[in-house]
mmCIF file of C-alpha atoms and ligand atoms in Angstrom:
data_model
loop_
_atom_site.group_PDB
_atom_site.id
_atom_site.type_symbol
_atom_site.label_atom_id
_atom_site.label_comp_id
_atom_site.label_asym_id
_atom_site.label_seq_id
_atom_site.Cartn_x
_atom_site.Cartn_y
_atom_site.Cartn_z
ATOM 1 C CA MET A 227 0.000 0.000 0.000
ATOM 2 C CA ASN A 228 1.587 3.325 -1.014
ATOM 3 C CA LEU A 229 -0.166 4.961 1.936
ATOM 4 C CA ASN A 230 2.358 3.181 4.143
ATOM 5 C CA CYS A 231 4.896 5.950 3.723
ATOM 6 C CA TYR A 232 2.681 8.181 5.921
ATOM 7 C CA LEU A 233 1.543 5.460 8.327
ATOM 8 C CA ASP A 234 3.232 4.156 11.504
ATOM 9 C CA VAL A 235 1.663 0.998 12.859
ATOM 10 C CA ASN A 236 2.838 0.277 16.393
ATOM 11 C CA PRO A 237 4.839 -3.037 16.390
ATOM 12 C CA GLU A 238 2.433 -4.852 18.740
ATOM 13 C CA VAL A 239 -0.526 -3.832 16.547
ATOM 14 C CA ALA A 240 1.293 -4.737 13.324
ATOM 15 C CA ALA A 241 2.193 -8.177 14.726
ATOM 16 C CA ALA A 242 -1.411 -8.825 15.818
ATOM 17 C CA VAL A 243 -2.835 -7.760 12.434
ATOM 18 C CA ALA A 244 -0.282 -9.920 10.572
ATOM 19 C CA ALA A 245 -1.089 -12.927 12.776
ATOM 20 C CA GLY A 246 -4.871 -12.476 12.345
ATOM 21 C CA LYS A 247 -5.305 -11.677 16.032
ATOM 22 C CA PRO A 248 -8.035 -9.337 17.321
ATOM 23 C CA VAL A 249 -7.303 -5.594 17.324
ATOM 24 C CA VAL A 250 -9.632 -2.732 18.283
ATOM 25 C CA ALA A 251 -9.115 0.842 17.058
ATOM 26 C CA LEU A 252 -9.852 3.843 19.318
ATOM 27 C CA GLU A 253 -10.240 7.517 18.427
ATOM 28 C CA SER A 254 -8.333 10.470 19.892
ATOM 29 C CA THR A 255 -10.815 13.370 19.527
ATOM 30 C CA ILE A 256 -12.558 11.882 22.548
ATOM 31 C CA ILE A 257 -9.221 12.309 24.421
ATOM 32 C CA SER A 258 -8.224 15.813 23.267
ATOM 33 C CA HIS A 259 -11.663 17.362 22.784
ATOM 34 C CA GLY A 260 -14.181 15.104 24.488
ATOM 35 C CA MET A 261 -13.087 15.071 28.137
ATOM 36 C CA PRO A 262 -11.058 17.249 30.525
ATOM 37 C CA TYR A 263 -7.507 16.393 31.655
ATOM 38 C CA PRO A 264 -6.634 14.213 33.560
ATOM 39 C CA GLN A 265 -9.850 12.135 33.292
ATOM 40 C CA ASN A 266 -9.321 11.899 29.517
ATOM 41 C CA VAL A 267 -5.918 10.207 29.876
ATOM 42 C CA GLU A 268 -7.089 7.963 32.703
ATOM 43 C CA THR A 269 -10.115 6.901 30.618
ATOM 44 C CA ALA A 270 -8.050 6.305 27.465
ATOM 45 C CA LEU A 271 -5.611 4.080 29.375
ATOM 46 C CA ASN A 272 -8.437 2.190 31.115
ATOM 47 C CA VAL A 273 -10.137 1.630 27.752
ATOM 48 C CA GLU A 274 -6.937 0.083 26.384
ATOM 49 C CA GLN A 275 -6.751 -2.205 29.431
ATOM 50 C CA ILE A 276 -10.402 -3.267 29.038
ATOM 51 C CA ILE A 277 -9.681 -4.209 25.422
ATOM 52 C CA ARG A 278 -6.732 -6.313 26.543
ATOM 53 C CA ASP A 279 -8.796 -7.933 29.314
ATOM 54 C CA ASN A 280 -11.315 -8.966 26.655
ATOM 55 C CA GLY A 281 -8.719 -10.601 24.431
ATOM 56 C CA ALA A 282 -7.779 -7.929 21.870
ATOM 57 C CA VAL A 283 -4.915 -5.494 21.228
ATOM 58 C CA PRO A 284 -5.843 -1.771 21.476
ATOM 59 C CA ALA A 285 -4.771 0.667 18.755
ATOM 60 C CA THR A 286 -5.443 4.273 19.709
ATOM 61 C CA ILE A 287 -5.243 6.360 16.549
ATOM 62 C CA ALA A 288 -4.001 9.945 16.063
ATOM 63 C CA ILE A 289 -1.825 12.135 13.846
ATOM 64 C CA LEU A 290 1.475 13.085 15.493
ATOM 65 C CA GLY A 291 4.032 15.296 13.798
ATOM 66 C CA GLY A 292 2.356 14.630 10.472
ATOM 67 C CA ARG A 293 2.518 10.830 10.874
ATOM 68 C CA LEU A 294 -0.653 8.708 10.820
ATOM 69 C CA LYS A 295 -0.350 6.603 13.977
ATOM 70 C CA ALA A 296 -2.145 3.297 14.598
ATOM 71 C CA GLY A 297 -1.300 2.394 18.194
ATOM 72 C CA LEU A 298 0.039 4.994 20.635
ATOM 73 C CA THR A 299 2.388 4.721 23.597
ATOM 74 C CA HIS A 300 1.161 5.795 27.043
ATOM 75 C CA ASP A 301 3.347 8.906 26.736
ATOM 76 C CA GLU A 302 1.684 9.809 23.438
ATOM 77 C CA ILE A 303 -1.773 9.404 25.006
ATOM 78 C CA GLU A 304 -0.668 11.596 27.924
ATOM 79 C CA TYR A 305 0.604 14.210 25.447
ATOM 80 C CA LEU A 306 -2.715 14.320 23.537
ATOM 81 C CA GLY A 307 -4.706 14.509 26.761
ATOM 82 C CA LYS A 308 -2.655 17.369 28.155
ATOM 83 C CA ALA A 309 -2.630 19.296 24.882
ATOM 84 C CA GLY A 310 -6.441 19.104 24.741
ATOM 85 C CA GLN A 311 -8.067 21.626 22.415
ATOM 86 C CA ASN A 312 -4.635 22.806 21.214
ATOM 87 C CA VAL A 313 -4.529 19.700 19.030
ATOM 88 C CA ALA A 314 -6.519 20.156 15.813
ATOM 89 C CA LYS A 315 -9.706 18.126 15.467
ATOM 90 C CA ALA A 316 -8.909 16.120 12.359
ATOM 91 C CA SER A 317 -11.672 15.017 10.036
ATOM 92 C CA ARG A 318 -11.229 13.754 6.439
ATOM 93 C CA ARG A 319 -10.671 17.168 4.891
ATOM 94 C CA ASP A 320 -7.994 18.083 7.492
ATOM 95 C CA LEU A 321 -5.883 14.997 6.957
ATOM 96 C CA PRO A 322 -3.774 15.978 3.915
ATOM 97 C CA VAL A 323 -3.062 19.437 5.308
ATOM 98 C CA LEU A 324 -2.015 18.220 8.760
ATOM 99 C CA VAL A 325 0.235 15.533 7.286
ATOM 100 C CA ALA A 326 1.838 17.887 4.749
ATOM 101 C CA LYS A 327 2.502 20.464 7.483
ATOM 102 C CA GLY A 328 3.832 17.856 9.932
ATOM 103 C CA MET A 329 1.191 18.787 12.515
ATOM 104 C CA ASP A 330 -0.703 16.879 15.202
ATOM 105 C CA GLY A 331 -4.359 15.912 14.876
ATOM 106 C CA ALA A 332 -6.936 14.293 17.129
ATOM 107 C CA THR A 333 -8.801 11.823 14.938
ATOM 108 C CA THR A 334 -12.609 11.833 14.778
ATOM 109 C CA VAL A 335 -14.694 8.767 13.962
ATOM 110 C CA THR A 336 -14.076 9.545 10.277
ATOM 111 C CA THR A 337 -10.266 9.688 10.344
ATOM 112 C CA THR A 338 -10.011 6.880 12.890
ATOM 113 C CA MET A 339 -11.960 4.636 10.480
ATOM 114 C CA MET A 340 -9.700 5.734 7.608
ATOM 115 C CA ILE A 341 -6.436 5.079 9.448
ATOM 116 C CA ALA A 342 -7.730 1.843 11.018
ATOM 117 C CA HIS A 343 -8.561 0.572 7.535
ATOM 118 C CA MET A 344 -5.107 1.556 6.216
ATOM 119 C CA ALA A 345 -3.568 -0.414 9.117
ATOM 120 C CA GLY A 346 -5.757 -3.489 8.503
ATOM 121 C CA ILE A 347 -7.963 -3.005 11.582
ATOM 122 C CA SER A 348 -11.688 -3.743 11.150
ATOM 123 C CA ILE A 349 -13.315 -2.957 14.500
ATOM 124 C CA PHE A 350 -13.425 0.372 16.303
ATOM 125 C CA ALA A 351 -14.908 1.392 19.678
ATOM 126 C CA THR A 352 -15.930 4.914 20.627
ATOM 127 C CA GLY A 353 -18.545 6.889 22.571
ATOM 128 C CA GLY A 354 -20.846 8.622 20.125
ATOM 129 C CA ILE A 355 -20.749 9.330 16.385
ATOM 130 C CA GLY A 356 -21.419 12.568 14.540
ATOM 131 C CA GLY A 357 -24.600 12.788 12.477
ATOM 132 C CA VAL A 358 -27.182 15.069 10.918
ATOM 133 C CA HIS A 359 -27.529 18.170 13.090
ATOM 134 C CA ARG A 360 -30.842 19.668 14.128
ATOM 135 C CA GLY A 361 -31.686 22.386 11.596
ATOM 136 C CA ALA A 362 -29.600 20.662 8.902
ATOM 137 C CA GLU A 363 -32.287 21.511 6.320
ATOM 138 C CA LYS A 364 -30.939 25.082 6.586
ATOM 139 C CA THR A 365 -27.314 24.650 7.710
ATOM 140 C CA MET A 366 -26.481 21.454 5.745
ATOM 141 C CA ASP A 367 -24.469 20.396 8.805
ATOM 142 C CA VAL A 368 -24.024 16.663 8.325
ATOM 143 C CA SER A 369 -21.020 14.995 9.956
ATOM 144 C CA ALA A 370 -18.418 13.424 7.680
ATOM 145 C CA ASP A 371 -18.720 10.395 9.995
ATOM 146 C CA LEU A 372 -21.850 9.283 8.125
ATOM 147 C CA GLU A 373 -20.152 9.470 4.744
ATOM 148 C CA GLU A 374 -17.227 7.470 6.122
ATOM 149 C CA LEU A 375 -19.570 4.769 7.449
ATOM 150 C CA ALA A 376 -21.040 4.613 3.950
ATOM 151 C CA ASN A 377 -17.636 4.014 2.346
ATOM 152 C CA THR A 378 -15.065 2.497 4.689
ATOM 153 C CA PRO A 379 -15.288 -1.159 5.793
ATOM 154 C CA VAL A 380 -14.943 -0.736 9.552
ATOM 155 C CA MET A 381 -17.430 -1.752 12.249
ATOM 156 C CA VAL A 382 -18.016 1.130 14.671
ATOM 157 C CA VAL A 383 -19.268 0.258 18.161
ATOM 158 C CA CYS A 384 -20.836 3.299 19.849
ATOM 159 C CA ALA A 385 -23.549 4.183 22.384
ATOM 160 C CA GLY A 386 -25.761 5.683 19.670
ATOM 161 C CA ALA A 387 -25.716 9.415 19.128
ATOM 162 C CA LYS A 388 -26.458 12.363 21.362
ATOM 163 C CA ALA A 389 -29.731 14.209 20.937
ATOM 164 C CA ILE A 390 -27.666 17.298 20.019
ATOM 165 C CA LEU A 391 -28.316 15.705 16.601
ATOM 166 C CA ASP A 392 -31.504 15.058 14.698
ATOM 167 C CA LEU A 393 -31.530 11.310 15.374
ATOM 168 C CA GLY A 394 -34.359 10.594 12.913
ATOM 169 C CA LEU A 395 -32.540 12.297 10.020
ATOM 170 C CA THR A 396 -29.276 10.602 11.034
ATOM 171 C CA LEU A 397 -30.980 7.206 10.651
ATOM 172 C CA GLU A 398 -32.498 8.244 7.295
ATOM 173 C CA TYR A 399 -29.068 9.235 5.997
ATOM 174 C CA LEU A 400 -27.536 5.914 7.077
ATOM 175 C CA GLU A 401 -30.412 4.039 5.423
ATOM 176 C CA THR A 402 -29.945 5.893 2.128
ATOM 177 C CA HIS A 403 -26.242 5.071 2.156
ATOM 178 C CA GLY A 404 -26.733 1.394 2.946
ATOM 179 C CA VAL A 405 -25.201 1.355 6.418
ATOM 180 C CA PRO A 406 -26.680 -1.364 8.657
ATOM 181 C CA VAL A 407 -27.601 0.086 12.061
ATOM 182 C CA ILE A 408 -27.679 -2.632 14.707
ATOM 183 C CA GLY A 409 -29.007 -2.350 18.256
ATOM 184 C CA PHE A 410 -26.982 -4.532 20.614
ATOM 185 C CA GLY A 411 -29.629 -6.202 22.782
ATOM 186 C CA THR A 412 -32.178 -3.543 21.821
ATOM 187 C CA LYS A 413 -34.608 -2.625 19.036
ATOM 188 C CA GLU A 414 -34.297 1.075 19.840
ATOM 189 C CA LEU A 415 -31.494 3.475 18.979
ATOM 190 C CA PRO A 416 -29.742 4.418 22.228
ATOM 191 C CA ALA A 417 -29.183 8.174 22.729
ATOM 192 C CA PHE A 418 -25.718 8.066 24.320
ATOM 193 C CA TYR A 419 -26.576 9.279 27.871
ATOM 194 C CA THR A 420 -29.832 7.319 27.858
ATOM 195 C CA ARG A 421 -30.749 3.839 26.684
ATOM 196 C CA ARG A 422 -33.707 4.995 24.618
ATOM 197 C CA SER A 423 -34.403 7.573 21.905
ATOM 198 C CA GLY A 424 -37.849 6.644 20.590
ATOM 199 C CA PHE A 425 -36.322 5.671 17.199
ATOM 200 C CA ALA A 426 -36.212 2.045 16.059
ATOM 201 C CA VAL A 427 -32.992 0.524 14.706
ATOM 202 C CA ASP A 428 -32.913 -1.809 11.697
ATOM 203 C CA TYR A 429 -32.046 -4.953 13.643
ATOM 204 C CA GLU A 430 -31.395 -6.246 17.115
ATOM 205 C CA ILE A 431 -28.375 -8.515 17.606
ATOM 206 C CA ASP A 432 -27.644 -10.056 20.997
ATOM 207 C CA THR A 433 -24.183 -11.630 20.802
ATOM 208 C CA PRO A 434 -20.660 -10.619 19.695
ATOM 209 C CA GLU A 435 -20.554 -13.800 17.582
ATOM 210 C CA GLU A 436 -23.583 -12.722 15.555
ATOM 211 C CA LEU A 437 -22.165 -9.212 15.133
ATOM 212 C CA ALA A 438 -18.927 -10.744 13.842
ATOM 213 C CA LYS A 439 -20.787 -13.024 11.431
ATOM 214 C CA THR A 440 -22.826 -10.119 10.040
ATOM 215 C CA PHE A 441 -19.672 -8.116 9.435
ATOM 216 C CA LYS A 442 -18.027 -11.104 7.739
ATOM 217 C CA VAL A 443 -20.988 -11.558 5.398
ATOM 218 C CA GLN A 444 -20.842 -7.854 4.517
ATOM 219 C CA ARG A 445 -17.154 -8.268 3.619
ATOM 220 C CA ASP A 446 -17.668 -11.582 1.788
ATOM 221 C CA LEU A 447 -20.396 -10.012 -0.365
ATOM 222 C CA GLY A 448 -18.038 -7.194 -1.301
ATOM 223 C CA LEU A 449 -20.395 -4.551 0.047
ATOM 224 C CA ARG A 450 -18.990 -1.074 0.463
ATOM 225 C CA GLY A 451 -18.946 0.653 3.844
ATOM 226 C CA GLY A 452 -19.148 -0.201 7.509
ATOM 227 C CA ILE A 453 -21.628 -1.292 10.142
ATOM 228 C CA LEU A 454 -22.857 0.829 13.021
ATOM 229 C CA VAL A 455 -23.377 -1.079 16.272
ATOM 230 C CA THR A 456 -25.268 0.908 18.892
ATOM 231 C CA ASN A 457 -24.744 -0.384 22.425
ATOM 232 C CA PRO A 458 -26.908 1.152 25.157
ATOM 233 C CA ILE A 459 -25.231 2.727 28.187
ATOM 234 C CA PRO A 460 -25.422 0.376 31.224
ATOM 235 C CA GLU A 461 -28.593 1.093 33.192
ATOM 236 C CA GLU A 462 -26.727 2.154 36.358
ATOM 237 C CA TYR A 463 -24.905 4.951 34.511
ATOM 238 C CA SER A 464 -27.758 6.191 32.319
ATOM 239 C CA MET A 465 -29.012 9.718 32.938
ATOM 240 C CA ASP A 466 -32.449 11.134 33.604
ATOM 241 C CA HIS A 467 -34.166 11.869 30.241
ATOM 242 C CA GLU A 468 -35.536 15.215 31.329
ATOM 243 C CA VAL A 469 -32.308 16.523 32.846
ATOM 244 C CA ILE A 470 -30.215 15.635 29.806
ATOM 245 C CA ASN A 471 -32.772 16.745 27.201
ATOM 246 C CA LYS A 472 -33.226 20.116 28.878
ATOM 247 C CA ALA A 473 -29.471 20.676 28.854
ATOM 248 C CA ILE A 474 -29.255 19.619 25.191
ATOM 249 C CA ASP A 475 -32.104 21.932 24.123
ATOM 250 C CA GLU A 476 -30.441 24.816 25.932
ATOM 251 C CA ALA A 477 -27.046 24.067 24.370
ATOM 252 C CA VAL A 478 -28.533 23.873 20.840
ATOM 253 C CA ALA A 479 -30.440 27.165 21.316
ATOM 254 C CA GLU A 480 -27.293 28.885 22.584
ATOM 255 C CA SER A 481 -25.206 27.635 19.630
ATOM 256 C CA VAL A 482 -27.794 29.040 17.188
ATOM 257 C CA ARG A 483 -27.839 32.371 19.059
ATOM 258 C CA LEU A 484 -24.035 32.611 18.929
ATOM 259 C CA GLY A 485 -23.876 31.582 15.254
ATOM 260 C CA ILE A 486 -21.480 28.683 15.935
ATOM 261 C CA HIS A 487 -20.809 26.812 12.681
ATOM 262 C CA GLY A 488 -18.507 24.360 10.915
ATOM 263 C CA LYS A 489 -16.277 21.990 12.863
ATOM 264 C CA ALA A 490 -16.824 24.037 16.062
ATOM 265 C CA VAL A 491 -20.496 22.995 16.376
ATOM 266 C CA THR A 492 -20.052 19.534 17.896
ATOM 267 C CA PRO A 493 -17.278 20.488 20.391
ATOM 268 C CA TYR A 494 -19.307 23.559 21.424
ATOM 269 C CA LEU A 495 -22.461 21.512 22.078
ATOM 270 C CA LEU A 496 -20.586 18.771 23.920
ATOM 271 C CA ALA A 497 -18.824 21.282 26.189
ATOM 272 C CA LYS A 498 -22.046 23.202 26.865
ATOM 273 C CA VAL A 499 -23.995 20.053 27.774
ATOM 274 C CA LYS A 500 -21.177 19.066 30.108
ATOM 275 C CA GLU A 501 -21.188 22.503 31.716
ATOM 276 C CA LEU A 502 -24.960 22.361 32.250
ATOM 277 C CA THR A 503 -25.025 18.849 33.689
ATOM 278 C CA GLY A 504 -21.819 18.954 35.740
ATOM 279 C CA GLY A 505 -19.853 15.826 36.555
ATOM 280 C CA ASP A 506 -22.792 13.450 36.040
ATOM 281 C CA SER A 507 -22.533 13.447 32.276
ATOM 282 C CA LEU A 508 -18.754 12.919 32.376
ATOM 283 C CA ASP A 509 -19.154 9.840 34.572
ATOM 284 C CA SER A 510 -21.810 8.441 32.209
ATOM 285 C CA ASN A 511 -19.619 9.207 29.223
ATOM 286 C CA ILE A 512 -16.644 7.339 30.709
ATOM 287 C CA HIS A 513 -18.672 4.241 31.552
ATOM 288 C CA LEU A 514 -20.408 3.949 28.208
ATOM 289 C CA VAL A 515 -17.012 4.016 26.491
ATOM 290 C CA TYR A 516 -15.799 1.182 28.755
ATOM 291 C CA ASN A 517 -18.921 -0.784 27.849
ATOM 292 C CA ASN A 518 -18.316 -0.269 24.121
ATOM 293 C CA ALA A 519 -14.633 -1.200 24.404
ATOM 294 C CA ALA A 520 -15.509 -4.548 25.988
ATOM 295 C CA LEU A 521 -18.111 -5.338 23.309
ATOM 296 C CA ALA A 522 -15.770 -4.330 20.475
ATOM 297 C CA ALA A 523 -12.959 -6.517 21.862
ATOM 298 C CA LYS A 524 -15.269 -9.544 22.205
ATOM 299 C CA THR A 525 -16.564 -8.968 18.669
ATOM 300 C CA ALA A 526 -13.031 -8.619 17.279
ATOM 301 C CA ALA A 527 -12.105 -11.893 18.986
ATOM 302 C CA ALA A 528 -15.201 -13.597 17.542
ATOM 303 C CA TYR A 529 -14.420 -12.174 14.070
ATOM 304 C CA CYS A 530 -10.933 -13.703 14.165
ATOM 305 C CA ARG A 531 -12.399 -17.111 14.979
ATOM 306 C CA LEU A 532 -14.597 -17.113 11.831
HETATM 307 N N1 PSU B 754 -20.129 12.985 19.527
HETATM 308 C C1 PSU B 754 -19.930 12.711 20.824
HETATM 309 N N2 PSU B 754 -18.671 12.734 21.315
HETATM 310 C C2 PSU B 754 -17.597 13.042 20.521
HETATM 311 C C3 PSU B 754 -17.818 13.336 19.152
HETATM 312 C C4 PSU B 754 -19.096 13.291 18.695
HETATM 313 O O1 PSU B 754 -20.875 12.428 21.537
HETATM 314 O O2 PSU B 754 -16.460 13.074 21.005
HETATM 315 C C5 PSU B 754 -16.643 13.635 18.266
HETATM 316 C C6 PSU B 754 -16.214 12.361 17.511
HETATM 317 O O3 PSU B 754 -14.828 12.389 17.303
HETATM 318 C C7 PSU B 754 -16.948 12.522 16.195
HETATM 319 C C8 PSU B 754 -16.853 14.012 15.974
HETATM 320 O O4 PSU B 754 -16.375 11.803 15.130
HETATM 321 O O5 PSU B 754 -17.033 14.576 17.267
HETATM 322 C C9 PSU B 754 -17.900 14.517 14.996
HETATM 323 O O6 PSU B 754 -17.664 15.870 14.750
HETATM 324 P P1 PSU B 754 -18.499 16.604 13.588
HETATM 325 O O7 PSU B 754 -19.912 16.657 14.060
HETATM 326 O O8 PSU B 754 -17.863 17.964 13.506
HETATM 327 O O9 PSU B 754 -18.335 15.790 12.354
HETATM 328 MN MN1 MN B 755 -20.462 19.505 11.170
#
């Protein structure tokens, strides 16, 4: 692959991929932009350990000094966590510029899928994906994450999407682009902080083995694109619907008032919701990521057995 001249695959990850052993990719926007320091670093390291405990090798993905990195050292994770918002949020359109300039970038779902695929990694765990924003009929604000799911063959395990988005339109977009949306143990799309959204998913699947088989069939049939697995937050960490929805409505209204646009929209809304709900939402966020990491590792292990 001629992309290899820009890509550094960590030796442990490269050995696992070459040997057909399970590997799980992880994104770095959640570290630099999604949580405050030092909880972000602590969470990122715990997530890697959970993946190991469930039989897979973790590969946290980022852009460092213009290099596409699949698999970071603990020092590199610490660096990204401390640097926080000073590291550019890197989506697809940022990638060539950051690499050419030798800069750092925190990878979103989009660029994590891209780099995972370049490194031969098929399964990726995160918190929430981007989607169609509320008011998109006027702003045309649709996350590049959806386009990436339509094109890149990586399974993304998430806790659904936050209601900062228009969840109904997000599902319509994924349907149009042929992306299977699976509820893990549920027929309803989870809404990140809560287990329910009121929107049905395409299919319920209840085991990692069946997730792995579905992904294998998608690959065997030569179908383009990925699969979105939505895994509800564990009951004990889920938030009160009213509390979270009130905070989200307020955050969305404030972003419209301030005229926030472009790549700043999602980070603005996430920070505002966090501010309005205090530490509760951070704790929920951390635990849903742990839950997704465990499911992704089990699914990666099952996929390797097929
Ligand atoms: N949604 C969340 N948490 C996140 C993100 C989205 O609940 O951390 C991040 C992810 O990295 C996602 C990106 O890929 O934001 C989407 O940004 P945008 O809407 O600008 O495409
Ligand atoms: Mn956007």
